[in-house]
Amino acid sequence: MPSFSRSLEGSLHRALALANEREHEYATLDHLLLSLAEDPDAATAMRAASVDLDTLRQNLSTYIDHDLENLVRHESDDAKPTAGFQRVIQRAVIKVQSSGREQVSGADLFDSIYAERESHAAQFLRAQDISVAERPAVAPTDFALAPPPADWPQWRRDELKANSRNPKVGTALVPKTDRVRVWLLTLAPGARLPFHRHVLDYFWTVTAPGKAVSHYGDGRVAEITYALGDTRHLTFGPGESMIHDLENTGATELSFVTVEFLDSANQPLPIE
């Protein structure tokens, strides 16, 4: 499990302190983003995305002090992180872990906050007419593949290599727009989705629950149980990606809807 950088640990404590100082019952993404404006790694990433830090601090402080009065508590308990606060941290950890890095920084949380598209914190960023994804999108390149495990059958090795640039995650559910690609994946018992590579930020939602096994390009194998309505959001920094397959190992049909965001840090792989 990746660890937090020392500066990020300080930023998380500072976010909770910002809420406690105002006697807020909850620490929100707004408290967290305001704290990250003082985090060296996050601040560097924000400036790279053309964020005016002084304006951001002022807008967040005004909003927190005047619009979050309903969060003022009447008991002495410390502020508790909201579900969004916790989700942003979890998403950043998953992203860092999937990319093979060992430490989560404030820059990772900044990217993760922007992925909370409906949050006030992300709206404050968009109000400056900036986007995390507006850092120059990285064009697809030749992706290095780690040697697959020795116990993989030859057909799986061959497919991994052949599908190195395959972006298909199902059947297109709606025509592609300027912002998203929407896929529907339905797997009968024993059916599998071949290796495919994710380079775009995306989320999936389970529409028919079940069990599956997934093989990753780095040799990992994951056995997963999906409940109806389970949702996961993944983001990728410039040059980052993930390749894996998915096989339905349950006794019932397994189905997902996946939404990919075309305004991500990487340019989309072409669909052939």
Coordinates of C-alpha atoms in Angstrom, one line a residue:
M1 CA 0.0 0.0 0.0
P2 CA 1.5 3.4 -1.0
S3 CA 2.4 5.8 1.9
F4 CA 1.6 9.5 2.2
S5 CA 4.3 12.0 1.7
R6 CA 5.2 14.0 4.7
S7 CA 3.8 17.2 3.2
L8 CA 0.5 15.4 2.4
E9 CA 0.2 14.2 5.9
G10 CA 0.5 17.8 7.1
S11 CA -2.0 18.9 4.5
L12 CA -4.6 16.3 5.7
H13 CA -4.1 17.4 9.3
R14 CA -4.4 21.0 8.3
A15 CA -7.7 20.4 6.4
L16 CA -9.2 18.8 9.6
A17 CA -7.8 21.8 11.6
L18 CA -9.5 24.2 9.2
A19 CA -12.8 22.5 9.9
N20 CA -12.2 22.3 13.7
E21 CA -11.2 26.0 13.9
R22 CA -14.7 26.9 12.5
E23 CA -16.4 24.3 14.7
H24 CA -17.6 22.4 11.6
E25 CA -19.0 19.0 12.1
Y26 CA -17.5 17.7 8.8
A27 CA -14.2 18.3 6.9
T28 CA -15.2 18.7 3.3
L29 CA -13.4 18.8 0.0
D30 CA -13.4 22.6 0.3
H31 CA -11.4 22.4 3.5
L32 CA -9.1 19.9 1.8
L33 CA -8.5 22.0 -1.4
L34 CA -7.8 25.1 0.7
S35 CA -5.3 23.1 2.7
L36 CA -3.7 21.7 -0.5
A37 CA -3.1 25.3 -1.7
E38 CA -0.4 25.4 0.9
D39 CA 1.0 21.9 0.0
P40 CA 4.2 22.3 -2.1
D41 CA 3.4 19.3 -4.4
A42 CA -0.2 20.3 -4.9
A43 CA 0.6 23.9 -5.4
T44 CA 3.1 23.1 -8.1
A45 CA 0.5 21.0 -9.9
M46 CA -2.1 23.7 -9.6
R47 CA 0.2 26.3 -11.0
A48 CA 1.0 23.9 -13.9
A49 CA -2.7 23.8 -14.6
S50 CA -2.9 27.7 -14.5
V51 CA -4.6 27.9 -11.2
D52 CA -4.5 31.4 -9.6
L53 CA -3.7 30.3 -6.0
D54 CA -4.6 33.6 -4.4
T55 CA -8.0 33.7 -6.1
L56 CA -8.6 30.1 -5.2
R57 CA -7.7 30.7 -1.5
Q58 CA -10.0 33.8 -1.3
N59 CA -12.9 32.1 -3.0
L60 CA -12.6 28.9 -0.8
S61 CA -12.2 30.9 2.4
T62 CA -15.3 33.0 1.6
Y63 CA -17.4 30.0 0.8
I64 CA -16.2 28.0 3.8
D65 CA -16.9 30.9 6.2
H66 CA -20.2 32.1 4.8
D67 CA -21.8 29.1 3.0
L68 CA -20.9 26.2 5.4
E69 CA -22.5 27.7 8.5
N70 CA -24.9 24.8 8.5
L71 CA -21.9 22.6 9.4
V72 CA -21.3 24.3 12.7
R73 CA -21.6 21.6 15.4
H74 CA -23.1 21.9 18.9
E75 CA -20.9 19.2 20.4
S76 CA -17.2 19.1 21.1
D77 CA -16.3 16.2 18.8
D78 CA -13.6 16.7 16.2
A79 CA -14.6 17.2 12.6
K80 CA -15.1 14.1 10.5
P81 CA -14.1 13.7 6.9
T82 CA -17.1 13.6 4.5
A83 CA -17.6 10.6 2.1
G84 CA -16.2 12.8 -0.7
F85 CA -13.1 13.6 1.3
Q86 CA -12.5 9.9 1.9
R87 CA -13.3 9.0 -1.7
V88 CA -10.7 11.5 -3.0
I89 CA -8.0 9.9 -0.8
Q90 CA -9.0 6.4 -1.8
R91 CA -9.0 7.3 -5.5
A92 CA -5.5 8.8 -5.3
V93 CA -4.2 5.8 -3.4
I94 CA -5.6 3.4 -6.1
K95 CA -4.2 5.5 -8.9
V96 CA -0.7 5.6 -7.3
Q97 CA -0.8 1.9 -6.5
S98 CA -1.9 1.0 -10.1
S99 CA 0.9 3.1 -11.5
G100 CA 3.6 1.3 -9.4
R101 CA 4.5 4.3 -7.4
E102 CA 5.1 4.0 -3.6
Q103 CA 4.0 7.5 -2.3
V104 CA 0.9 9.6 -2.6
S105 CA 1.5 13.3 -2.8
G106 CA -0.6 16.4 -2.7
A107 CA -0.6 16.6 -6.5
D108 CA -2.4 13.2 -6.6
L109 CA -5.1 14.5 -4.3
F110 CA -5.4 17.7 -6.5
D111 CA -6.1 15.5 -9.5
S112 CA -8.5 13.4 -7.5
I113 CA -10.5 16.4 -6.3
Y114 CA -10.9 17.6 -9.9
A115 CA -12.4 14.2 -10.7
E116 CA -15.2 14.9 -8.2
R117 CA -16.8 16.9 -11.0
E118 CA -20.0 17.8 -9.1
S119 CA -18.3 19.0 -6.0
H120 CA -18.0 22.7 -5.0
A121 CA -14.3 22.3 -4.8
A122 CA -14.0 21.1 -8.4
Q123 CA -16.4 23.9 -9.5
F124 CA -14.1 26.5 -7.9
L125 CA -11.3 25.1 -10.1
R126 CA -13.4 25.2 -13.2
A127 CA -14.6 28.7 -12.4
Q128 CA -11.0 29.8 -13.2
D129 CA -11.5 28.3 -16.7
I130 CA -8.8 25.7 -16.1
S131 CA -8.8 21.9 -16.2
V132 CA -6.4 19.4 -14.8
A133 CA -6.7 17.8 -18.2
E134 CA -5.8 21.0 -19.9
R135 CA -2.2 20.3 -19.2
P136 CA -1.0 19.2 -22.6
A137 CA -2.6 15.8 -23.3
V138 CA -0.1 13.1 -23.8
A139 CA -0.3 11.3 -27.1
P140 CA -0.4 7.5 -27.1
T141 CA 3.0 5.9 -27.5
D142 CA 4.5 2.4 -27.5
F143 CA 3.7 1.0 -24.1
A144 CA 6.3 -1.0 -22.3
L145 CA 5.1 -4.4 -21.1
A146 CA 6.6 -6.3 -18.2
P147 CA 7.3 -10.0 -18.9
P148 CA 4.1 -11.9 -18.1
P149 CA 4.3 -14.6 -15.4
A150 CA 5.8 -17.9 -16.5
D151 CA 2.7 -19.8 -15.7
W152 CA 0.5 -17.8 -18.1
P153 CA -0.6 -19.8 -21.2
Q154 CA 0.9 -18.7 -24.5
W155 CA -2.4 -17.5 -25.8
R156 CA -2.7 -15.0 -22.9
R157 CA 0.8 -13.8 -23.5
D158 CA 0.1 -13.3 -27.2
E159 CA -3.2 -11.5 -26.6
L160 CA -1.5 -9.2 -24.1
K161 CA 1.0 -8.2 -26.7
A162 CA -1.5 -7.9 -29.6
N163 CA -3.9 -5.8 -27.5
S164 CA -1.4 -3.4 -26.1
R165 CA -3.2 -0.5 -27.7
N166 CA -6.8 -1.9 -27.6
P167 CA -9.1 0.6 -25.9
K168 CA -12.4 -1.3 -26.3
V169 CA -14.1 -2.0 -23.0
G170 CA -17.4 -3.3 -24.4
T171 CA -20.0 -2.2 -26.9
A172 CA -20.5 1.5 -27.6
L173 CA -23.7 2.4 -25.8
V174 CA -24.2 5.9 -27.3
P175 CA -22.4 7.7 -30.1
K176 CA -19.2 9.4 -29.0
T177 CA -19.5 13.0 -27.9
D178 CA -16.9 15.7 -27.5
R179 CA -16.6 14.8 -23.8
V180 CA -17.3 11.1 -23.2
R181 CA -17.3 7.6 -24.6
V182 CA -19.9 5.3 -23.0
W183 CA -19.6 1.5 -23.1
L184 CA -21.8 -1.4 -22.1
L185 CA -20.1 -4.6 -21.2
T186 CA -22.2 -7.8 -20.7
L187 CA -20.4 -11.1 -19.9
A188 CA -22.2 -14.4 -19.8
P189 CA -20.9 -17.0 -17.3
G190 CA -17.4 -18.0 -18.5
A191 CA -17.2 -15.2 -21.1
R192 CA -14.3 -12.8 -20.9
L193 CA -13.3 -9.3 -22.2
P194 CA -9.9 -9.5 -23.9
F195 CA -7.0 -7.4 -22.7
H196 CA -7.6 -3.7 -23.2
R197 CA -5.8 -0.6 -22.1
H198 CA -7.2 2.4 -20.1
V199 CA -5.5 5.8 -20.7
L200 CA -8.5 8.0 -20.1
D201 CA -10.1 8.9 -16.7
Y202 CA -13.3 6.8 -16.3
F203 CA -15.8 5.3 -14.0
W204 CA -17.8 2.1 -14.1
T205 CA -21.0 1.1 -12.5
V206 CA -22.2 -2.5 -12.0
T207 CA -25.7 -3.1 -13.6
A208 CA -25.7 -6.9 -13.1
P209 CA -23.7 -8.2 -10.1
G210 CA -21.4 -11.2 -10.1
K211 CA -17.9 -12.5 -9.8
A212 CA -14.9 -12.1 -12.1
V213 CA -11.1 -12.6 -12.3
S214 CA -8.8 -10.0 -13.9
H215 CA -5.3 -10.4 -15.2
Y216 CA -3.1 -7.3 -15.3
G217 CA -0.2 -6.5 -17.6
D218 CA 2.1 -6.3 -14.6
G219 CA 1.3 -9.9 -13.7
R220 CA -1.2 -9.3 -10.9
V221 CA -4.3 -11.4 -10.8
A222 CA -7.4 -10.1 -8.9
E223 CA -10.6 -12.1 -8.0
I224 CA -13.4 -9.6 -7.6
T225 CA -17.0 -9.8 -6.3
Y226 CA -19.3 -7.0 -7.8
A227 CA -22.5 -5.9 -6.1
L228 CA -25.3 -4.2 -7.9
G229 CA -24.6 -0.4 -8.1
D230 CA -20.9 -0.7 -7.2
T231 CA -19.1 2.2 -8.7
R232 CA -15.4 3.0 -9.1
H233 CA -13.7 6.1 -10.6
L234 CA -10.1 5.9 -11.9
T235 CA -7.8 8.7 -13.1
F236 CA -4.6 8.6 -15.0
G237 CA -1.8 11.1 -15.1
P238 CA 0.2 12.0 -18.2
G239 CA 1.7 8.8 -19.7
E240 CA -0.1 6.5 -17.1
S241 CA -2.3 3.6 -18.2
M242 CA -3.6 0.2 -17.1
I243 CA -4.0 -2.9 -19.2
H244 CA -6.1 -5.9 -18.0
D245 CA -8.7 -8.5 -19.0
L246 CA -11.9 -9.6 -17.3
E247 CA -13.5 -13.0 -17.1
N248 CA -16.9 -13.8 -15.6
T249 CA -16.3 -16.6 -13.1
G250 CA -19.8 -16.5 -11.6
A251 CA -23.0 -18.4 -12.5
T252 CA -24.9 -15.4 -13.7
E253 CA -24.6 -12.6 -16.3
L254 CA -22.2 -9.8 -15.3
S255 CA -22.7 -6.3 -16.7
F256 CA -21.1 -2.8 -16.4
V257 CA -21.6 0.6 -17.8
T258 CA -18.3 2.5 -18.3
V259 CA -18.0 6.2 -19.0
E260 CA -14.6 7.5 -20.3
F261 CA -13.8 11.2 -20.2
L262 CA -12.1 12.5 -23.3
D263 CA -10.8 15.6 -21.5
S264 CA -8.3 13.5 -19.6
A265 CA -4.5 14.0 -19.3
N266 CA -3.9 11.5 -22.1
Q267 CA -5.2 11.5 -25.7
P268 CA -7.6 8.6 -26.4
L269 CA -6.3 5.5 -28.1
P270 CA -8.0 5.1 -31.5
I271 CA -10.8 2.6 -31.9
E272 CA -10.1 0.4 -34.8

